[in-house]
GROMACS .gro file of C-alpha atoms in nm:
model
   75
    1MET     CA    1   1.124  25.648   9.720
    2LYS     CA    2   1.088  25.286   9.819
    3ASN     CA    3   1.250  24.988   9.649
    4LEU     CA    4   1.065  24.659   9.655
    5LYS     CA    5   1.214  24.311   9.647
    6THR     CA    6   1.156  24.325   9.271
    7ASP     CA    7   1.356  24.649   9.261
    8PHE     CA    8   1.073  24.861   9.119
    9SER     CA    9   1.123  25.225   9.214
   10LEU     CA   10   0.806  25.390   9.337
   11ILE     CA   11   0.701  25.721   9.489
   12TYR     CA   12   0.434  25.732   9.760
   13PRO     CA   13   0.252  26.065   9.812
   14ASN     CA   14   0.304  26.216  10.157
   15SER     CA   15  -0.056  26.338  10.163
   16LEU     CA   16  -0.182  25.982  10.217
   17SER     CA   17  -0.096  25.789  10.528
   18GLU     CA   18  -0.104  25.417  10.593
   19ASP     CA   19  -0.428  25.473  10.787
   20ASP     CA   20  -0.610  25.607  10.480
   21GLU     CA   21  -0.852  25.379  10.297
   22ILE     CA   22  -0.702  25.490   9.966
   23GLN     CA   23  -0.342  25.411   9.883
   24ALA     CA   24  -0.146  25.551   9.592
   25CYS     CA   25   0.194  25.521   9.436
   26PHE     CA   26   0.362  25.633   9.119
   27SER     CA   27   0.601  25.408   8.933
   28LEU     CA   28   0.919  25.552   8.792
   29LYS     CA   29   1.053  25.449   8.454
   30ASN     CA   30   1.257  25.162   8.604
   31GLY     CA   31   1.479  25.154   8.295
   32HIS     CA   32   1.654  24.835   8.405
   33PHE     CA   33   1.327  24.643   8.372
   34ASN     CA   34   1.268  24.502   8.020
   35ALA     CA   35   1.569  24.693   7.890
   36GLN     CA   36   1.542  24.528   7.546
   37SER     CA   37   1.169  24.600   7.495
   38ALA     CA   38   1.015  24.836   7.241
   39VAL     CA   39   0.970  25.075   7.535
   40PRO     CA   40   1.240  24.998   7.796
   41GLY     CA   41   1.139  25.007   8.159
   42LEU     CA   42   0.823  24.925   8.348
   43ASN     CA   43   0.583  25.029   8.072
   44LEU     CA   44   0.226  25.014   8.207
   45GLY     CA   45   0.054  25.193   7.919
   46PHE     CA   46  -0.145  25.037   7.640
   47ASN     CA   47  -0.114  25.367   7.450
   48THR     CA   48   0.253  25.303   7.360
   49PRO     CA   49   0.431  25.105   7.087
   50GLU     CA   50   0.484  24.819   7.334
   51LYS     CA   51   0.310  24.486   7.272
   52LYS     CA   52  -0.011  24.441   7.472
   53GLU     CA   53   0.121  24.115   7.619
   54ARG     CA   54   0.432  24.289   7.756
   55VAL     CA   55   0.227  24.568   7.918
   56THR     CA   56  -0.005  24.309   8.073
   57LYS     CA   57   0.298  24.118   8.206
   58ASN     CA   58   0.450  24.440   8.346
   59ARG     CA   59   0.126  24.529   8.522
   60SER     CA   60   0.099  24.180   8.668
   61ALA     CA   61   0.459  24.190   8.793
   62LEU     CA   62   0.404  24.523   8.968
   63LEU     CA   63   0.073  24.419   9.125
   64SER     CA   64   0.227  24.094   9.243
   65ALA     CA   65   0.519  24.279   9.403
   66LEU     CA   66   0.276  24.514   9.578
   67ASN     CA   67   0.042  24.228   9.670
   68ILE     CA   68  -0.255  24.409   9.514
   69ASP     CA   69  -0.554  24.252   9.338
   70ALA     CA   70  -0.596  24.383   8.982
   71ASP     CA   71  -0.965  24.456   9.051
   72TRP     CA   72  -0.863  24.722   9.304
   73ILE     CA   73  -0.629  24.925   9.085
   74ALA     CA   74  -0.674  25.235   8.869
   75TYR     CA   75  -0.421  25.339   8.608
   0.00000   0.00000   0.00000
């Protein structure tokens, strides 16, 4: 597990190395993030009771922390 400056907890699969053209990570719940939201934590899903604006903001925060362009991501 790797903690970023934003303190998002992520898991990186061992099967992919830094030399691979494809990179992947899995976000954990990160319950401390948006603790007072409808769905506490780093909710990235539009299929939840969370407001669309909050999910969009969460996704933007994570992509910014990872320095990834939104056009290059798959959820």
